Tab-separated table of C-alpha atoms and ligand atoms in Angstrom:
chain	number	residue	atom	x	y	z
B	1	MET	CA	147.626	124.494	-18.689
B	2	THR	CA	147.743	122.943	-15.204
B	3	LEU	CA	144.704	122.645	-12.986
B	4	THR	CA	145.311	122.619	-9.262
B	5	THR	CA	143.010	122.240	-6.307
B	6	PRO	CA	144.048	124.218	-3.236
B	7	SER	CA	143.582	122.680	0.207
B	8	SER	CA	141.307	125.457	1.486
B	9	SER	CA	137.956	126.583	0.111
B	10	ALA	CA	139.721	128.931	-2.312
B	11	PRO	CA	138.850	128.468	-5.986
B	12	ALA	CA	141.049	126.323	-8.221
B	13	ARG	CA	143.645	128.457	-9.969
B	14	ILE	CA	144.703	127.859	-13.520
B	15	ALA	CA	148.290	128.330	-14.669
B	16	THR	CA	148.717	129.552	-18.238
B	17	LYS	CA	152.086	129.348	-19.963
B	18	ARG	CA	153.550	132.813	-20.402
B	19	THR	CA	155.860	134.298	-22.997
B	20	VAL	CA	158.100	137.027	-21.625
B	21	LEU	CA	161.028	139.248	-22.540
B	22	MET	CA	163.915	139.817	-20.119
B	23	CYS	CA	167.278	141.617	-20.165
B	24	ARG	CA	170.316	140.262	-18.282
B	25	PRO	CA	171.691	143.023	-15.998
B	26	ASN	CA	175.267	142.843	-17.346
B	27	TYR	CA	175.611	146.623	-17.115
B	28	PHE	CA	173.431	147.206	-14.064
B	29	THR	CA	174.572	149.886	-11.621
B	30	VAL	CA	173.128	153.028	-10.039
B	31	VAL	CA	174.743	156.184	-11.431
B	32	TYR	CA	171.732	158.525	-11.492
B	33	ARG	CA	168.682	159.010	-9.335
B	34	ILE	CA	165.256	159.026	-11.005
B	35	ASN	CA	163.283	157.419	-8.161
B	36	PRO	CA	163.637	157.519	-4.339
B	37	TRP	CA	165.087	153.990	-4.203
B	38	MET	CA	168.179	154.981	-6.176
B	39	ASP	CA	171.248	156.389	-4.452
B	40	PRO	CA	174.356	156.690	-6.642
B	41	GLN	CA	176.455	156.929	-3.426
B	42	LEU	CA	175.596	153.352	-2.452
B	43	PRO	CA	177.756	150.602	-3.934
B	44	THR	CA	176.159	148.119	-6.334
B	45	ASP	CA	177.370	144.624	-7.162
B	46	THR	CA	176.741	143.849	-10.819
B	47	ALA	CA	177.785	140.192	-10.486
B	48	LEU	CA	175.299	139.726	-7.642
B	49	ALA	CA	172.586	141.467	-9.671
B	50	VAL	CA	173.259	139.021	-12.511
B	51	SER	CA	173.174	135.950	-10.267
B	52	GLN	CA	169.947	137.055	-8.564
B	53	TRP	CA	168.423	137.795	-11.972
B	54	GLU	CA	169.522	134.306	-13.160
B	55	VAL	CA	167.421	132.778	-10.378
B	56	LEU	CA	164.373	134.647	-11.655
B	57	TYR	CA	165.165	133.585	-15.222
B	58	ARG	CA	165.498	129.898	-14.180
B	59	THR	CA	162.297	130.137	-12.150
B	60	TYR	CA	160.430	131.199	-15.287
B	61	LEU	CA	162.032	128.422	-17.355
B	62	ASP	CA	161.085	125.879	-14.671
B	63	LEU	CA	157.494	127.140	-14.838
B	64	GLY	CA	157.557	126.327	-18.549
B	65	PHE	CA	157.551	129.943	-19.721
B	66	ASP	CA	158.911	130.880	-23.100
B	67	VAL	CA	161.596	133.416	-22.139
B	68	HIS	CA	163.096	135.714	-24.781
B	69	LEU	CA	166.163	137.836	-24.128
B	70	ILE	CA	167.102	141.263	-25.429
B	71	ASP	CA	170.817	142.125	-25.480
B	72	PRO	CA	171.798	144.539	-22.717
B	73	ILE	CA	173.470	147.762	-23.877
B	74	GLN	CA	176.429	149.300	-22.088
B	75	GLY	CA	175.554	152.702	-20.624
B	76	LEU	CA	171.882	151.795	-20.133
B	77	PRO	CA	172.001	150.405	-16.572
B	78	ASP	CA	168.193	150.348	-16.168
B	79	MET	CA	167.612	148.234	-19.269
B	80	VAL	CA	167.209	145.190	-16.982
B	81	TYR	CA	163.764	146.579	-16.101
B	82	ALA	CA	162.270	145.178	-19.292
B	83	ALA	CA	158.692	145.896	-18.237
B	84	ASN	CA	159.289	149.515	-19.192
B	85	GLY	CA	160.349	148.617	-22.728
B	86	GLY	CA	156.816	148.645	-24.131
B	87	PHE	CA	153.351	147.119	-23.897
B	88	VAL	CA	152.453	144.139	-26.057
B	89	ILE	CA	149.038	142.634	-26.760
B	90	ASP	CA	147.289	141.410	-29.923
B	91	ASN	CA	150.708	141.143	-31.580
B	92	ILE	CA	150.958	144.950	-31.386
B	93	ALA	CA	153.874	146.494	-29.494
B	94	TYR	CA	153.210	150.025	-28.283
B	95	GLY	CA	156.685	151.505	-27.866
B	96	ALA	CA	157.893	153.258	-24.744
B	97	SER	CA	158.861	156.926	-24.595
B	98	PHE	CA	160.739	157.420	-21.355
B	99	THR	CA	160.268	160.346	-18.967
B	100	TYR	CA	163.949	160.831	-18.105
B	101	PRO	CA	166.723	161.385	-20.680
B	102	GLU	CA	168.873	158.713	-18.965
B	103	ARG	CA	166.478	155.993	-20.147
B	104	GLN	CA	165.264	157.452	-23.438
B	105	PRO	CA	167.578	155.371	-25.687
B	106	GLU	CA	165.927	152.223	-24.324
B	107	GLY	CA	162.711	153.033	-26.208
B	108	PRO	CA	164.151	152.508	-29.734
B	109	ALA	CA	166.270	149.543	-28.542
B	110	TYR	CA	163.166	147.682	-27.390
B	111	MET	CA	161.208	148.725	-30.495
B	112	ASP	CA	163.961	147.246	-32.694
B	113	TRP	CA	163.678	143.978	-30.779
B	114	PHE	CA	159.880	143.911	-31.175
B	115	ARG	CA	160.175	144.592	-34.908
B	116	GLU	CA	162.714	141.809	-35.391
B	117	ALA	CA	160.518	139.430	-33.386
B	118	GLY	CA	157.672	140.138	-35.818
B	119	PHE	CA	155.468	142.432	-33.748
B	120	ASP	CA	153.536	145.308	-35.268
B	121	VAL	CA	155.358	148.238	-33.614
B	122	ARG	CA	153.514	151.495	-32.899
B	123	LEU	CA	155.693	154.537	-32.309
B	124	PRO	CA	154.579	156.325	-29.152
B	125	GLU	CA	153.354	159.901	-29.420
B	126	ASN	CA	153.189	160.435	-25.681
B	127	VAL	CA	155.457	159.761	-22.728
B	128	ASN	CA	154.834	156.262	-21.404
B	129	GLU	CA	156.881	153.607	-19.656
B	130	GLY	CA	155.253	150.471	-21.020
B	131	GLU	CA	154.147	147.715	-18.722
B	132	GLY	CA	155.485	149.661	-15.783
B	133	ASP	CA	152.305	151.739	-16.028
B	134	PHE	CA	149.977	149.592	-18.162
B	135	LEU	CA	148.596	146.388	-16.712
B	136	LEU	CA	146.207	144.113	-18.578
B	137	VAL	CA	143.573	142.528	-16.334
B	138	GLY	CA	141.227	140.401	-18.408
B	139	ASN	CA	140.209	142.638	-21.276
B	140	ARG	CA	140.769	145.882	-19.456
B	141	ILE	CA	143.931	147.967	-19.235
B	142	LEU	CA	144.749	149.603	-15.893
B	143	ALA	CA	146.873	152.662	-16.618
B	144	GLY	CA	148.978	154.575	-14.124
B	145	THR	CA	149.969	158.218	-14.173
B	146	GLY	CA	151.369	160.766	-11.758
B	147	PHE	CA	155.115	160.169	-11.951
B	148	ARG	CA	156.030	158.648	-15.305
B	149	SER	CA	153.500	157.855	-18.042
B	150	ALA	CA	151.582	160.945	-19.186
B	151	SER	CA	147.802	160.728	-19.022
B	152	ASN	CA	147.502	161.395	-22.774
B	153	SER	CA	149.268	158.062	-23.331
B	154	HIS	CA	146.169	156.473	-21.809
B	155	GLU	CA	144.043	157.817	-24.673
B	156	GLU	CA	146.675	156.721	-27.141
B	157	ILE	CA	146.736	153.164	-25.817
B	158	ALA	CA	142.918	153.006	-25.747
B	159	SER	CA	142.756	153.903	-29.434
B	160	ILE	CA	145.518	151.442	-30.390
B	161	TYR	CA	143.988	148.422	-28.672
B	162	ASN	CA	140.328	149.405	-28.640
B	163	ARG	CA	139.976	148.306	-25.031
B	164	GLU	CA	138.683	149.950	-21.897
B	165	VAL	CA	141.459	151.890	-20.158
B	166	VAL	CA	141.100	152.775	-16.476
B	167	THR	CA	143.225	155.733	-15.388
B	168	LEU	CA	144.718	155.448	-11.894
B	169	ASN	CA	146.607	158.270	-10.177
B	170	LEU	CA	149.725	157.361	-8.221
B	171	VAL	CA	150.522	159.655	-5.294
B	172	ASN	CA	153.552	158.180	-3.491
B	173	PRO	CA	156.926	158.767	-5.213
B	174	SER	CA	158.225	155.422	-3.871
B	175	PHE	CA	155.501	153.689	-5.895
B	176	TYR	CA	156.064	155.638	-9.062
B	177	HIS	CA	155.074	152.946	-11.567
B	178	LEU	CA	151.709	151.188	-11.480
B	179	ASP	CA	153.435	147.795	-11.268
B	180	THR	CA	154.988	148.768	-7.929
B	181	ALA	CA	151.508	149.316	-6.449
B	182	ILE	CA	149.356	146.678	-8.184
B	183	ALA	CA	149.978	142.982	-8.793
B	184	VAL	CA	147.853	141.286	-11.448
B	185	LEU	CA	147.076	137.745	-10.279
B	186	ASP	CA	144.816	136.557	-13.107
B	187	ASP	CA	142.058	137.828	-15.427
B	188	THR	CA	139.865	139.002	-12.539
B	189	ASN	CA	142.023	139.346	-9.436
B	190	ILE	CA	144.596	141.860	-8.315
B	191	ALA	CA	146.465	142.890	-5.186
B	192	TYR	CA	147.247	146.521	-4.432
B	193	LEU	CA	148.576	149.050	-1.962
B	194	GLU	CA	145.793	151.458	-1.021
B	195	SER	CA	148.057	154.306	0.114
B	196	ALA	CA	149.693	154.502	-3.316
B	197	PHE	CA	146.507	155.922	-4.928
B	198	ASP	CA	144.332	159.010	-4.657
B	199	GLU	CA	140.724	158.715	-3.493
B	200	GLU	CA	139.258	158.859	-7.000
B	201	SER	CA	141.384	155.889	-8.064
B	202	LEU	CA	140.543	153.916	-4.921
B	203	VAL	CA	136.839	154.300	-5.718
B	204	LYS	CA	137.490	152.755	-9.149
B	205	LEU	CA	139.649	149.937	-7.756
B	206	ARG	CA	137.146	149.038	-5.041
B	207	ALA	CA	134.296	148.916	-7.555
B	208	LEU	CA	136.199	146.822	-10.094
B	209	PHE	CA	137.966	144.500	-7.635
B	210	PRO	CA	135.932	144.152	-4.439
B	211	ASP	CA	137.833	140.977	-3.466
B	212	ALA	CA	141.327	142.308	-4.127
B	213	ILE	CA	144.184	141.432	-1.803
B	214	LEU	CA	145.254	144.537	0.113
B	215	ALA	CA	149.000	144.581	0.594
B	216	THR	CA	150.706	145.772	3.759
B	217	GLU	CA	153.043	148.767	3.777
B	218	GLU	CA	155.871	146.418	4.871
B	219	ASP	CA	155.435	144.151	1.867
B	220	ALA	CA	155.077	147.084	-0.516
B	221	ALA	CA	158.291	148.540	0.929
B	222	VAL	CA	160.270	145.570	-0.449
B	223	LEU	CA	158.397	145.953	-3.750
B	224	GLY	CA	156.409	142.835	-2.859
B	225	LEU	CA	153.609	143.814	-5.230
B	226	ASN	CA	156.049	143.949	-8.088
B	227	SER	CA	155.349	140.308	-8.863
B	228	TYR	CA	154.452	138.158	-11.833
B	229	SER	CA	151.670	135.575	-11.989
B	230	ASP	CA	150.720	132.881	-14.484
B	231	GLY	CA	147.307	132.541	-12.869
B	232	TYR	CA	148.471	130.007	-10.282
B	233	ASN	CA	152.189	130.472	-9.643
B	234	VAL	CA	153.008	133.968	-8.414
B	235	VAL	CA	156.681	134.917	-8.393
B	236	ILE	CA	157.161	137.456	-5.610
B	237	ALA	CA	159.875	139.084	-3.491
B	238	SER	CA	160.843	136.475	-0.893
B	239	ARG	CA	160.661	139.112	1.829
B	240	ALA	CA	156.957	139.855	1.206
B	241	LYS	CA	155.675	137.499	3.906
B	242	ASP	CA	152.120	138.712	4.421
B	243	PHE	CA	151.523	138.836	0.670
B	244	GLU	CA	152.818	135.266	0.483
B	245	ARG	CA	150.366	134.185	3.194
B	246	GLN	CA	147.415	135.930	1.532
B	247	LEU	CA	148.253	134.389	-1.856
B	248	ARG	CA	148.413	130.898	-0.354
B	249	GLU	CA	145.100	131.423	1.437
B	250	ARG	CA	143.466	132.210	-1.891
B	251	GLY	CA	144.799	129.170	-3.653
B	252	TYR	CA	147.787	130.682	-5.453
B	253	ASN	CA	151.292	129.257	-5.287
B	254	PRO	CA	153.703	132.028	-4.245
B	255	ILE	CA	157.351	131.503	-5.233
B	256	GLY	CA	159.819	133.819	-3.477
B	257	VAL	CA	162.941	135.174	-5.151
B	258	ASP	CA	165.496	137.625	-3.786
B	259	LEU	CA	166.310	140.551	-6.085
B	260	SER	CA	167.806	142.768	-3.348
B	261	GLU	CA	170.453	144.155	-5.692
B	262	LEU	CA	167.928	145.239	-8.312
B	263	LEU	CA	165.877	146.866	-5.554
B	264	LEU	CA	168.702	149.432	-5.381
B	265	GLY	CA	167.509	150.620	-8.785
B	266	GLY	CA	163.897	150.664	-7.608
B	267	GLY	CA	162.745	147.504	-9.336
B	268	GLY	CA	161.691	143.955	-8.566
B	269	VAL	CA	160.309	140.819	-10.210
B	270	LYS	CA	157.720	142.438	-12.453
B	271	CYS	CA	160.035	145.250	-13.536
B	272	CYS	CA	162.355	142.597	-14.955
B	273	THR	CA	159.526	140.993	-16.917
B	274	LEU	CA	157.725	142.163	-20.066
B	275	GLU	CA	154.875	139.944	-21.159
B	276	LEU	CA	154.592	139.252	-24.887
B	277	ARG	CA	151.071	138.482	-26.052
B	278	ARG	CA	150.536	137.453	-29.681
M	1	LIG	N1	165.470	152.656	-12.148
M	1	LIG	C1	164.308	152.372	-12.937
M	1	LIG	C2	163.504	153.643	-13.140
M	1	LIG	O1	163.417	154.424	-12.231
M	1	LIG	C3	163.483	151.292	-12.306
M	1	LIG	C4	162.322	150.839	-13.142
M	1	LIG	C5	161.446	149.834	-12.480
M	1	LIG	N2	160.513	149.293	-13.393
M	1	LIG	C6	159.229	149.060	-13.148
M	1	LIG	N3	158.520	148.456	-14.052
M	1	LIG	N4	158.649	149.493	-12.058
M	1	LIG	O2	162.949	153.880	-14.182
């Protein structure tokens, strides 16, 4: 743990070492379209995707994270978006059950990894895309629905972990996973894009997080919110300039990385990162 004192009046932020799972994008490409960011007509550069991903990987190692790797599988180009592979807390891995057939084989592949790593794996009964739609904030789970994870998976996850689950409805197809519209900064703070949610969800978010950072449309449009924080260091899209400024103002340490190639698949920093919590 590192304690840091920001220059402004913002509170001191505490970095906690993270353990994460990632998947090198050796087979990344865009050959189908399951979100508005994907266009199979546009060329992709797998080597560039790998080198950009390597920068993210090194950034995590430099931050002292424990980074585990799952072997990429040929024919599963979206496997790099490890966040969707499951949801892991209390040593229990709730497996993913993907919405689209193109990604369905990823569910068992990730579950095999969890099992071999010693996690207690729970087979999913309902469609859910793991940490793409489930975000732990303190002791509470924020759960997205509308495009991917089915709302009955929210009940399932609540009964598995015995924690409060807050259902949030996503309304903009460009922000189809919860982690494209909300960034978890630490146990009490988040950042989010207001226009990605319906009114009922905004009421919940405003009540739970009155001091949240509100992201700009510009920053959200480069998947700026799709970021990963250790409580002090926040790895974000380097193009998300206003988010970077707001993070700094509040005493966080934003670290920009460029994942432009993986943006062609509709994913960013957080999508490439699955947190493992024992
Ligand atoms: N092409 C992938 C899909 O549409 C991108 C997943 C991004 N992952 C995320 N956690 N938001 O499923």
